[in-house]
Short mmCIF file of N, CA and C in Angstrom, two decimals:
data_model
loop_
_atom_site.label_atom_id
_atom_site.label_comp_id
_atom_site.label_asym_id
_atom_site.label_seq_id
_atom_site.Cartn_x
_atom_site.Cartn_y
_atom_site.Cartn_z
N MET A 41 0.83 -1.17 0.00
CA MET A 41 0.00 0.00 0.00
C MET A 41 0.88 1.23 0.00
N LYS A 42 0.54 2.15 -0.87
CA LYS A 42 1.27 3.41 -0.92
C LYS A 42 0.68 4.34 0.12
N GLY A 43 1.35 5.38 0.42
CA GLY A 43 0.89 6.36 1.39
C GLY A 43 -0.45 6.97 0.99
N GLY A 44 -1.41 7.02 1.90
CA GLY A 44 -2.70 7.64 1.65
C GLY A 44 -3.74 6.71 1.05
N GLU A 45 -3.33 5.53 0.57
CA GLU A 45 -4.30 4.60 -0.01
C GLU A 45 -4.88 3.74 1.11
N HIS A 46 -6.16 3.48 1.00
CA HIS A 46 -6.83 2.64 1.98
C HIS A 46 -7.29 1.37 1.30
N GLN A 47 -7.15 0.31 2.03
CA GLN A 47 -7.62 -0.96 1.51
C GLN A 47 -9.14 -1.04 1.75
N ALA A 48 -9.87 -1.42 0.71
CA ALA A 48 -11.32 -1.51 0.84
C ALA A 48 -11.67 -2.66 1.77
N ALA A 49 -12.65 -2.40 2.62
CA ALA A 49 -13.11 -3.44 3.53
C ALA A 49 -13.83 -4.52 2.75
N PRO A 50 -13.65 -5.76 3.13
CA PRO A 50 -14.35 -6.82 2.41
C PRO A 50 -15.86 -6.67 2.57
N ARG A 51 -16.57 -6.89 1.46
CA ARG A 51 -18.03 -6.75 1.50
C ARG A 51 -18.64 -7.97 2.18
N HIS A 52 -19.62 -7.68 2.98
CA HIS A 52 -20.34 -8.75 3.68
C HIS A 52 -21.48 -9.22 2.80
N ARG A 53 -21.47 -10.46 2.42
CA ARG A 53 -22.56 -11.01 1.62
C ARG A 53 -23.58 -11.60 2.57
N PRO A 54 -24.83 -11.17 2.43
CA PRO A 54 -25.85 -11.71 3.33
C PRO A 54 -26.08 -13.20 3.07
N THR A 55 -26.34 -13.90 4.15
CA THR A 55 -26.63 -15.32 4.02
C THR A 55 -28.02 -15.50 3.42
N ALA A 56 -28.34 -16.71 3.04
CA ALA A 56 -29.66 -17.00 2.46
C ALA A 56 -30.76 -16.68 3.45
N SER A 57 -30.56 -17.00 4.72
CA SER A 57 -31.60 -16.72 5.72
C SER A 57 -31.76 -15.21 5.93
N GLN A 58 -30.68 -14.45 5.84
CA GLN A 58 -30.79 -13.00 5.95
C GLN A 58 -31.54 -12.42 4.75
N GLN A 59 -31.28 -12.97 3.57
CA GLN A 59 -31.98 -12.50 2.37
C GLN A 59 -33.47 -12.81 2.47
N VAL A 60 -33.80 -14.00 2.95
CA VAL A 60 -35.22 -14.36 3.13
C VAL A 60 -35.85 -13.45 4.17
N GLY A 61 -35.12 -13.19 5.25
CA GLY A 61 -35.63 -12.29 6.29
C GLY A 61 -35.91 -10.90 5.76
N ARG A 62 -34.99 -10.38 4.94
CA ARG A 62 -35.20 -9.05 4.35
C ARG A 62 -36.39 -9.07 3.39
N TRP A 63 -36.51 -10.13 2.61
CA TRP A 63 -37.63 -10.24 1.67
C TRP A 63 -38.96 -10.31 2.42
N LEU A 64 -39.01 -11.09 3.50
CA LEU A 64 -40.23 -11.19 4.30
C LEU A 64 -40.58 -9.85 4.96
N THR A 65 -39.56 -9.14 5.41
CA THR A 65 -39.80 -7.82 6.02
C THR A 65 -40.36 -6.86 4.98
N GLN A 66 -39.79 -6.87 3.79
CA GLN A 66 -40.31 -6.00 2.72
C GLN A 66 -41.73 -6.39 2.34
N LEU A 67 -42.01 -7.68 2.28
CA LEU A 67 -43.36 -8.15 1.98
C LEU A 67 -44.34 -7.69 3.05
N LEU A 68 -43.95 -7.84 4.31
CA LEU A 68 -44.81 -7.41 5.42
C LEU A 68 -45.05 -5.90 5.36
N ARG A 69 -44.01 -5.14 5.09
CA ARG A 69 -44.18 -3.69 4.94
C ARG A 69 -45.16 -3.36 3.82
N GLY A 70 -45.02 -4.04 2.69
CA GLY A 70 -45.91 -3.80 1.56
C GLY A 70 -47.36 -4.13 1.90
N VAL A 71 -47.57 -5.25 2.59
CA VAL A 71 -48.93 -5.63 2.98
C VAL A 71 -49.51 -4.60 3.94
N VAL A 72 -48.73 -4.18 4.91
CA VAL A 72 -49.20 -3.19 5.89
C VAL A 72 -49.55 -1.88 5.19
N LEU A 73 -48.71 -1.45 4.26
CA LEU A 73 -49.00 -0.20 3.54
C LEU A 73 -50.23 -0.33 2.64
N ALA A 74 -50.41 -1.50 2.03
CA ALA A 74 -51.61 -1.73 1.21
C ALA A 74 -52.86 -1.69 2.07
N LEU A 75 -52.80 -2.30 3.25
CA LEU A 75 -53.95 -2.27 4.15
C LEU A 75 -54.22 -0.85 4.64
N ALA A 76 -53.16 -0.09 4.89
CA ALA A 76 -53.34 1.31 5.29
C ALA A 76 -54.00 2.12 4.18
N ALA A 77 -53.63 1.83 2.93
CA ALA A 77 -54.25 2.52 1.80
C ALA A 77 -55.73 2.16 1.70
N ILE A 78 -56.07 0.90 1.93
CA ILE A 78 -57.48 0.48 1.93
C ILE A 78 -58.23 1.20 3.04
N SER A 79 -57.60 1.32 4.19
CA SER A 79 -58.22 2.03 5.31
C SER A 79 -58.47 3.49 4.96
N GLY A 80 -57.48 4.14 4.39
CA GLY A 80 -57.64 5.53 3.99
C GLY A 80 -58.70 5.72 2.93
N LEU A 81 -58.74 4.81 1.96
CA LEU A 81 -59.76 4.87 0.93
C LEU A 81 -61.16 4.68 1.53
N SER A 82 -61.26 3.76 2.48
CA SER A 82 -62.54 3.54 3.15
C SER A 82 -63.01 4.80 3.87
N LEU A 83 -62.07 5.46 4.54
CA LEU A 83 -62.43 6.71 5.23
C LEU A 83 -62.89 7.78 4.24
N MET A 84 -62.18 7.90 3.13
CA MET A 84 -62.58 8.89 2.12
C MET A 84 -63.96 8.58 1.56
N LEU A 85 -64.23 7.30 1.30
CA LEU A 85 -65.54 6.92 0.80
C LEU A 85 -66.63 7.18 1.83
N MET A 86 -66.33 6.96 3.10
CA MET A 86 -67.30 7.25 4.16
C MET A 86 -67.64 8.74 4.19
N VAL A 87 -66.62 9.57 4.10
CA VAL A 87 -66.84 11.02 4.11
C VAL A 87 -67.64 11.45 2.89
N ALA A 88 -67.25 10.94 1.72
CA ALA A 88 -67.95 11.31 0.49
C ALA A 88 -69.41 10.86 0.52
N LEU A 89 -69.64 9.65 0.97
CA LEU A 89 -71.01 9.14 1.03
C LEU A 89 -71.84 9.89 2.06
N THR A 90 -71.25 10.21 3.20
CA THR A 90 -71.97 10.98 4.22
C THR A 90 -72.32 12.36 3.70
N CYS A 91 -71.37 13.03 3.05
CA CYS A 91 -71.64 14.37 2.50
C CYS A 91 -72.71 14.31 1.42
N ALA A 92 -72.61 13.33 0.54
CA ALA A 92 -73.61 13.19 -0.52
C ALA A 92 -74.98 12.91 0.09
N GLU A 93 -75.02 12.08 1.10
CA GLU A 93 -76.28 11.75 1.77
C GLU A 93 -76.91 13.00 2.38
N VAL A 94 -76.11 13.79 3.08
CA VAL A 94 -76.63 15.02 3.71
C VAL A 94 -77.12 15.99 2.65
N ILE A 95 -76.35 16.19 1.60
CA ILE A 95 -76.75 17.15 0.56
C ILE A 95 -78.02 16.69 -0.15
N LEU A 96 -78.04 15.43 -0.55
CA LEU A 96 -79.22 14.93 -1.27
C LEU A 96 -80.46 14.90 -0.38
N ARG A 97 -80.28 14.56 0.88
CA ARG A 97 -81.42 14.48 1.79
C ARG A 97 -81.98 15.87 2.09
N THR A 98 -81.11 16.84 2.33
CA THR A 98 -81.59 18.17 2.71
C THR A 98 -82.03 19.00 1.50
N ALA A 99 -81.27 18.93 0.42
CA ALA A 99 -81.58 19.80 -0.72
C ALA A 99 -82.67 19.22 -1.62
N PHE A 100 -82.68 17.92 -1.79
CA PHE A 100 -83.60 17.32 -2.76
C PHE A 100 -84.55 16.29 -2.15
N ASN A 101 -84.48 16.10 -0.84
CA ASN A 101 -85.29 15.12 -0.14
C ASN A 101 -85.17 13.74 -0.81
N ALA A 102 -83.93 13.41 -1.20
CA ALA A 102 -83.66 12.14 -1.88
C ALA A 102 -82.48 11.44 -1.21
N PRO A 103 -82.75 10.69 -0.12
CA PRO A 103 -81.65 10.00 0.56
C PRO A 103 -81.07 8.88 -0.30
N ILE A 104 -79.84 8.52 0.00
CA ILE A 104 -79.18 7.42 -0.70
C ILE A 104 -79.58 6.12 0.00
N LYS A 105 -80.21 5.23 -0.75
CA LYS A 105 -80.66 3.96 -0.19
C LYS A 105 -79.46 3.12 0.24
N GLY A 106 -79.48 2.67 1.47
CA GLY A 106 -78.44 1.79 1.98
C GLY A 106 -77.18 2.50 2.45
N SER A 107 -77.22 3.81 2.56
CA SER A 107 -76.00 4.52 2.96
C SER A 107 -75.54 4.12 4.36
N VAL A 108 -76.48 3.86 5.25
CA VAL A 108 -76.10 3.45 6.60
C VAL A 108 -75.40 2.09 6.57
N ASP A 109 -75.91 1.15 5.78
CA ASP A 109 -75.26 -0.16 5.63
C ASP A 109 -73.85 -0.02 5.09
N ILE A 110 -73.73 0.76 4.04
CA ILE A 110 -72.43 0.91 3.38
C ILE A 110 -71.43 1.62 4.29
N ILE A 111 -71.89 2.66 4.98
CA ILE A 111 -70.98 3.38 5.88
C ILE A 111 -70.54 2.47 7.03
N GLY A 112 -71.44 1.63 7.53
CA GLY A 112 -71.07 0.69 8.58
C GLY A 112 -70.01 -0.30 8.12
N LEU A 113 -70.17 -0.82 6.91
CA LEU A 113 -69.18 -1.74 6.36
C LEU A 113 -67.84 -1.04 6.15
N LEU A 114 -67.88 0.17 5.62
CA LEU A 114 -66.65 0.93 5.39
C LEU A 114 -65.95 1.27 6.70
N CYS A 115 -66.72 1.55 7.73
CA CYS A 115 -66.14 1.86 9.04
C CYS A 115 -65.41 0.65 9.60
N ALA A 116 -66.05 -0.52 9.54
CA ALA A 116 -65.40 -1.75 10.01
C ALA A 116 -64.14 -2.05 9.20
N LEU A 117 -64.21 -1.85 7.89
CA LEU A 117 -63.06 -2.08 7.03
C LEU A 117 -61.92 -1.12 7.36
N ALA A 118 -62.26 0.15 7.57
CA ALA A 118 -61.24 1.15 7.89
C ALA A 118 -60.53 0.81 9.21
N MET A 119 -61.31 0.43 10.21
CA MET A 119 -60.69 0.11 11.50
C MET A 119 -59.82 -1.13 11.43
N ALA A 120 -60.31 -2.17 10.77
CA ALA A 120 -59.54 -3.42 10.69
C ALA A 120 -58.24 -3.22 9.91
N CYS A 121 -58.30 -2.48 8.82
CA CYS A 121 -57.12 -2.29 7.97
C CYS A 121 -56.13 -1.28 8.55
N ALA A 122 -56.59 -0.42 9.46
CA ALA A 122 -55.69 0.55 10.09
C ALA A 122 -54.90 -0.07 11.24
N LEU A 123 -55.41 -1.13 11.82
CA LEU A 123 -54.77 -1.73 12.99
C LEU A 123 -53.34 -2.20 12.72
N PRO A 124 -53.06 -2.92 11.62
CA PRO A 124 -51.67 -3.32 11.39
C PRO A 124 -50.72 -2.13 11.22
N TYR A 125 -51.15 -1.09 10.54
CA TYR A 125 -50.28 0.08 10.36
C TYR A 125 -49.97 0.72 11.71
N THR A 126 -51.00 0.86 12.54
CA THR A 126 -50.81 1.47 13.85
C THR A 126 -49.82 0.66 14.68
N SER A 127 -49.92 -0.66 14.60
CA SER A 127 -49.00 -1.51 15.34
C SER A 127 -47.59 -1.46 14.74
N ALA A 128 -47.51 -1.40 13.42
CA ALA A 128 -46.21 -1.39 12.75
C ALA A 128 -45.39 -0.15 13.09
N ILE A 129 -46.07 0.98 13.26
CA ILE A 129 -45.34 2.21 13.61
C ILE A 129 -45.26 2.42 15.12
N LYS A 130 -45.78 1.44 15.86
CA LYS A 130 -45.85 1.51 17.32
C LYS A 130 -46.61 2.76 17.75
N GLY A 131 -47.75 2.98 17.10
CA GLY A 131 -48.56 4.15 17.37
C GLY A 131 -49.65 3.94 18.39
N HIS A 132 -49.67 2.78 19.03
CA HIS A 132 -50.69 2.49 20.02
C HIS A 132 -50.38 3.20 21.34
N VAL A 133 -51.37 3.27 22.17
CA VAL A 133 -51.20 3.89 23.48
C VAL A 133 -50.45 2.91 24.37
N ALA A 134 -49.45 3.41 25.06
CA ALA A 134 -48.68 2.56 25.96
C ALA A 134 -48.65 3.19 27.34
N VAL A 135 -48.86 2.38 28.34
CA VAL A 135 -48.76 2.83 29.72
C VAL A 135 -47.38 2.41 30.20
N GLU A 136 -46.50 3.37 30.31
CA GLU A 136 -45.10 3.03 30.57
C GLU A 136 -44.64 3.35 31.98
N TYR A 137 -45.53 3.77 32.84
CA TYR A 137 -45.11 4.14 34.20
C TYR A 137 -44.41 2.97 34.88
N PHE A 138 -45.07 1.81 34.92
CA PHE A 138 -44.48 0.64 35.57
C PHE A 138 -43.40 0.01 34.71
N PHE A 139 -43.60 0.08 33.40
CA PHE A 139 -42.64 -0.50 32.48
C PHE A 139 -41.26 0.14 32.64
N LEU A 140 -41.23 1.47 32.82
CA LEU A 140 -39.96 2.17 32.96
C LEU A 140 -39.29 1.93 34.31
N LYS A 141 -40.05 1.46 35.29
CA LYS A 141 -39.49 1.14 36.60
C LYS A 141 -38.70 -0.17 36.57
N LEU A 142 -38.95 -0.98 35.54
CA LEU A 142 -38.24 -2.26 35.41
C LEU A 142 -36.83 -2.02 34.86
N GLY A 143 -35.95 -2.96 35.13
CA GLY A 143 -34.62 -2.90 34.53
C GLY A 143 -34.68 -3.34 33.07
N ARG A 144 -33.53 -3.31 32.44
CA ARG A 144 -33.48 -3.67 31.02
C ARG A 144 -33.99 -5.09 30.79
N ARG A 145 -33.54 -6.04 31.58
CA ARG A 145 -33.96 -7.43 31.44
C ARG A 145 -35.47 -7.57 31.70
N GLY A 146 -35.97 -6.89 32.70
CA GLY A 146 -37.41 -6.93 33.02
C GLY A 146 -38.25 -6.37 31.89
N ARG A 147 -37.77 -5.28 31.28
CA ARG A 147 -38.50 -4.71 30.15
C ARG A 147 -38.53 -5.65 28.96
N ILE A 148 -37.40 -6.30 28.67
CA ILE A 148 -37.34 -7.23 27.54
C ILE A 148 -38.28 -8.41 27.79
N ILE A 149 -38.25 -8.96 28.99
CA ILE A 149 -39.12 -10.10 29.31
C ILE A 149 -40.59 -9.69 29.25
N THR A 150 -40.92 -8.55 29.85
CA THR A 150 -42.31 -8.08 29.85
C THR A 150 -42.79 -7.80 28.44
N ASP A 151 -41.96 -7.13 27.65
CA ASP A 151 -42.33 -6.79 26.28
C ASP A 151 -42.53 -8.06 25.44
N THR A 152 -41.62 -9.01 25.57
CA THR A 152 -41.73 -10.25 24.81
C THR A 152 -42.97 -11.04 25.21
N CYS A 153 -43.22 -11.16 26.50
CA CYS A 153 -44.41 -11.89 26.97
C CYS A 153 -45.68 -11.21 26.49
N THR A 154 -45.73 -9.90 26.57
CA THR A 154 -46.91 -9.16 26.11
C THR A 154 -47.14 -9.39 24.62
N ARG A 155 -46.09 -9.32 23.83
CA ARG A 155 -46.23 -9.53 22.39
C ARG A 155 -46.65 -10.97 22.06
N LEU A 156 -46.13 -11.94 22.80
CA LEU A 156 -46.54 -13.33 22.57
C LEU A 156 -48.01 -13.54 22.91
N ILE A 157 -48.46 -12.95 24.01
CA ILE A 157 -49.87 -13.05 24.40
C ILE A 157 -50.75 -12.39 23.33
N LEU A 158 -50.35 -11.22 22.86
CA LEU A 158 -51.11 -10.54 21.82
C LEU A 158 -51.11 -11.33 20.51
N ALA A 159 -49.97 -11.93 20.18
CA ALA A 159 -49.91 -12.75 18.97
C ALA A 159 -50.89 -13.92 19.08
N ALA A 160 -50.93 -14.58 20.23
CA ALA A 160 -51.87 -15.69 20.42
C ALA A 160 -53.31 -15.19 20.32
N PHE A 161 -53.58 -14.03 20.91
CA PHE A 161 -54.92 -13.46 20.84
C PHE A 161 -55.33 -13.20 19.39
N PHE A 162 -54.44 -12.60 18.61
CA PHE A 162 -54.78 -12.28 17.22
C PHE A 162 -54.88 -13.53 16.35
N VAL A 163 -54.11 -14.58 16.66
CA VAL A 163 -54.28 -15.84 15.93
C VAL A 163 -55.68 -16.38 16.17
N LEU A 164 -56.08 -16.43 17.43
CA LEU A 164 -57.42 -16.95 17.76
C LEU A 164 -58.52 -16.07 17.18
N LEU A 165 -58.37 -14.77 17.30
CA LEU A 165 -59.37 -13.85 16.76
C LEU A 165 -59.49 -14.03 15.25
N GLY A 166 -58.36 -14.20 14.57
CA GLY A 166 -58.38 -14.42 13.13
C GLY A 166 -59.08 -15.71 12.76
N VAL A 167 -58.83 -16.76 13.54
CA VAL A 167 -59.49 -18.05 13.28
C VAL A 167 -61.01 -17.91 13.45
N TYR A 168 -61.42 -17.28 14.53
CA TYR A 168 -62.87 -17.12 14.76
C TYR A 168 -63.51 -16.22 13.71
N LEU A 169 -62.82 -15.17 13.29
CA LEU A 169 -63.37 -14.31 12.24
C LEU A 169 -63.48 -15.06 10.91
N ALA A 170 -62.49 -15.88 10.60
CA ALA A 170 -62.56 -16.66 9.36
C ALA A 170 -63.73 -17.65 9.42
N ARG A 171 -63.92 -18.27 10.57
CA ARG A 171 -65.07 -19.17 10.73
C ARG A 171 -66.39 -18.41 10.58
N TYR A 172 -66.45 -17.24 11.17
CA TYR A 172 -67.65 -16.42 11.08
C TYR A 172 -67.91 -16.01 9.62
N GLY A 173 -66.86 -15.64 8.91
CA GLY A 173 -66.99 -15.30 7.50
C GLY A 173 -67.51 -16.50 6.71
N HIS A 174 -67.02 -17.68 7.04
CA HIS A 174 -67.50 -18.89 6.36
C HIS A 174 -68.98 -19.13 6.66
N ASP A 175 -69.36 -18.93 7.92
CA ASP A 175 -70.78 -19.08 8.28
C ASP A 175 -71.65 -18.09 7.51
N LEU A 176 -71.19 -16.85 7.40
CA LEU A 176 -71.95 -15.84 6.65
C LEU A 176 -72.05 -16.24 5.18
N TYR A 177 -70.98 -16.82 4.66
CA TYR A 177 -70.98 -17.24 3.25
C TYR A 177 -71.96 -18.39 3.02
N THR A 178 -71.89 -19.39 3.89
CA THR A 178 -72.74 -20.57 3.69
C THR A 178 -74.22 -20.27 3.91
N THR A 179 -74.52 -19.31 4.79
CA THR A 179 -75.92 -18.97 5.03
C THR A 179 -76.42 -17.87 4.10
N GLY A 180 -75.50 -17.25 3.35
CA GLY A 180 -75.91 -16.22 2.39
C GLY A 180 -76.34 -14.91 3.04
N GLN A 181 -75.75 -14.56 4.17
CA GLN A 181 -76.12 -13.34 4.87
C GLN A 181 -75.77 -12.10 4.04
N VAL A 182 -76.69 -11.15 4.01
CA VAL A 182 -76.49 -9.90 3.29
C VAL A 182 -76.90 -8.74 4.17
N SER A 183 -76.51 -7.53 3.77
CA SER A 183 -76.91 -6.33 4.53
C SER A 183 -78.41 -6.12 4.39
N GLN A 184 -78.98 -5.40 5.33
CA GLN A 184 -80.44 -5.28 5.39
C GLN A 184 -81.05 -4.49 4.23
N THR A 185 -80.45 -3.39 3.88
CA THR A 185 -81.11 -2.50 2.92
C THR A 185 -80.75 -2.80 1.47
N VAL A 186 -79.48 -2.86 1.16
CA VAL A 186 -79.06 -3.01 -0.24
C VAL A 186 -78.61 -4.43 -0.58
N GLN A 187 -78.75 -5.33 0.37
CA GLN A 187 -78.47 -6.75 0.14
C GLN A 187 -77.04 -7.03 -0.32
N LEU A 188 -76.07 -6.31 0.24
CA LEU A 188 -74.66 -6.59 -0.05
C LEU A 188 -74.22 -7.83 0.72
N PRO A 189 -73.45 -8.72 0.09
CA PRO A 189 -72.95 -9.88 0.83
C PRO A 189 -72.01 -9.41 1.95
N LEU A 190 -72.05 -10.11 3.08
CA LEU A 190 -71.28 -9.70 4.25
C LEU A 190 -70.08 -10.60 4.56
N PHE A 191 -69.99 -11.75 3.91
CA PHE A 191 -68.97 -12.74 4.27
C PHE A 191 -67.55 -12.22 4.12
N TRP A 192 -67.32 -11.33 3.18
CA TRP A 192 -65.96 -10.89 2.87
C TRP A 192 -65.34 -10.07 4.00
N LEU A 193 -66.16 -9.34 4.75
CA LEU A 193 -65.62 -8.47 5.79
C LEU A 193 -64.93 -9.25 6.92
N PRO A 194 -65.53 -10.30 7.48
CA PRO A 194 -64.78 -11.07 8.48
C PRO A 194 -63.51 -11.71 7.92
N TYR A 195 -63.51 -12.07 6.63
CA TYR A 195 -62.29 -12.61 6.03
C TYR A 195 -61.19 -11.55 6.00
N VAL A 196 -61.54 -10.34 5.63
CA VAL A 196 -60.55 -9.25 5.63
C VAL A 196 -60.06 -8.99 7.05
N MET A 197 -60.99 -8.99 8.00
CA MET A 197 -60.61 -8.75 9.39
C MET A 197 -59.69 -9.86 9.90
N ALA A 198 -59.97 -11.11 9.52
CA ALA A 198 -59.11 -12.23 9.91
C ALA A 198 -57.71 -12.05 9.33
N PHE A 199 -57.63 -11.66 8.06
CA PHE A 199 -56.33 -11.43 7.43
C PHE A 199 -55.56 -10.34 8.18
N CYS A 200 -56.26 -9.27 8.55
CA CYS A 200 -55.61 -8.18 9.30
C CYS A 200 -55.10 -8.68 10.64
N CYS A 201 -55.84 -9.58 11.29
CA CYS A 201 -55.38 -10.15 12.56
C CYS A 201 -54.10 -10.96 12.36
N TRP A 202 -54.06 -11.71 11.28
CA TRP A 202 -52.86 -12.53 11.04
C TRP A 202 -51.67 -11.67 10.64
N VAL A 203 -51.91 -10.55 10.00
CA VAL A 203 -50.83 -9.59 9.74
C VAL A 203 -50.33 -9.03 11.06
N MET A 204 -51.24 -8.80 12.00
CA MET A 204 -50.84 -8.32 13.33
C MET A 204 -49.91 -9.33 14.00
N VAL A 205 -50.17 -10.61 13.83
CA VAL A 205 -49.31 -11.64 14.41
C VAL A 205 -47.91 -11.52 13.82
N ALA A 206 -47.81 -11.35 12.52
CA ALA A 206 -46.50 -11.20 11.88
C ALA A 206 -45.77 -9.97 12.40
N ILE A 207 -46.51 -8.89 12.61
CA ILE A 207 -45.90 -7.66 13.14
C ILE A 207 -45.41 -7.88 14.56
N LYS A 208 -46.18 -8.58 15.37
CA LYS A 208 -45.76 -8.86 16.76
C LYS A 208 -44.46 -9.66 16.76
N PHE A 209 -44.35 -10.66 15.88
CA PHE A 209 -43.11 -11.43 15.82
C PHE A 209 -41.95 -10.61 15.27
N TYR A 210 -42.23 -9.72 14.33
CA TYR A 210 -41.18 -8.82 13.86
C TYR A 210 -40.64 -8.00 15.03
N HIS A 211 -41.56 -7.46 15.84
CA HIS A 211 -41.12 -6.63 16.98
C HIS A 211 -40.40 -7.45 18.04
N ILE A 212 -40.75 -8.73 18.18
CA ILE A 212 -40.02 -9.58 19.14
C ILE A 212 -38.59 -9.80 18.66
N PHE A 213 -38.42 -10.07 17.36
CA PHE A 213 -37.09 -10.35 16.83
C PHE A 213 -36.28 -9.10 16.51
N HIS A 214 -36.92 -7.94 16.49
CA HIS A 214 -36.23 -6.67 16.26
C HIS A 214 -36.63 -5.69 17.37
N PRO A 215 -36.18 -5.93 18.60
CA PRO A 215 -36.62 -5.09 19.72
C PRO A 215 -36.18 -3.64 19.53
N GLY A 216 -37.10 -2.75 19.88
CA GLY A 216 -36.80 -1.33 19.78
C GLY A 216 -36.97 -0.73 18.40
N GLN A 217 -37.29 -1.56 17.40
CA GLN A 217 -37.43 -1.08 16.04
C GLN A 217 -38.89 -1.09 15.61
N SER A 218 -39.28 -0.08 14.90
CA SER A 218 -40.60 -0.08 14.28
C SER A 218 -40.47 -0.71 12.90
N LEU A 219 -41.52 -1.38 12.47
CA LEU A 219 -41.53 -1.95 11.12
C LEU A 219 -41.54 -0.85 10.08
N LEU A 220 -42.28 0.20 10.38
CA LEU A 220 -42.40 1.37 9.48
C LEU A 220 -42.21 2.65 10.25
N LYS A 221 -41.83 3.67 9.56
CA LYS A 221 -41.77 5.00 10.15
C LYS A 221 -43.04 5.74 9.73
N PRO A 222 -43.67 6.46 10.66
CA PRO A 222 -44.91 7.16 10.31
C PRO A 222 -44.71 8.25 9.27
#
């Protein structure tokens, strides 16, 4: 080596498991962002439908048939699809008074146990929602006014629950990191 020249550091090639881990993280981020977009679209449709309903009802005495059914479905869709994004950015409400009194090891154990319990809860909730969606499908349940099929909503909610499970495991294996930045 001549004076002033630096030897380049050897490049670290990621292992196959690291590459799969990065790919799964990117996939999870994409799914969470897609669900957040669906949630935002649902909110916009709710606002538009509510405004149209108010204008048509007051100005022309012509309400939109089934607007209450549709707004209810959109509201449930918006809430279910927003949950993974909120968890991914760690935007939920946290009570940290007692948590901060614990030492580092106590916080790690408490955080991991809490996330495992929540993951189990969301697995079960997803299973029950999928079963409920199947029941709605087999019985042909529809909304009261405009007869929209209802089976798809519990399926979407179940999928969102299972995405929550993936996010909980991401946070367990990447402590202190958010999956996404707000």
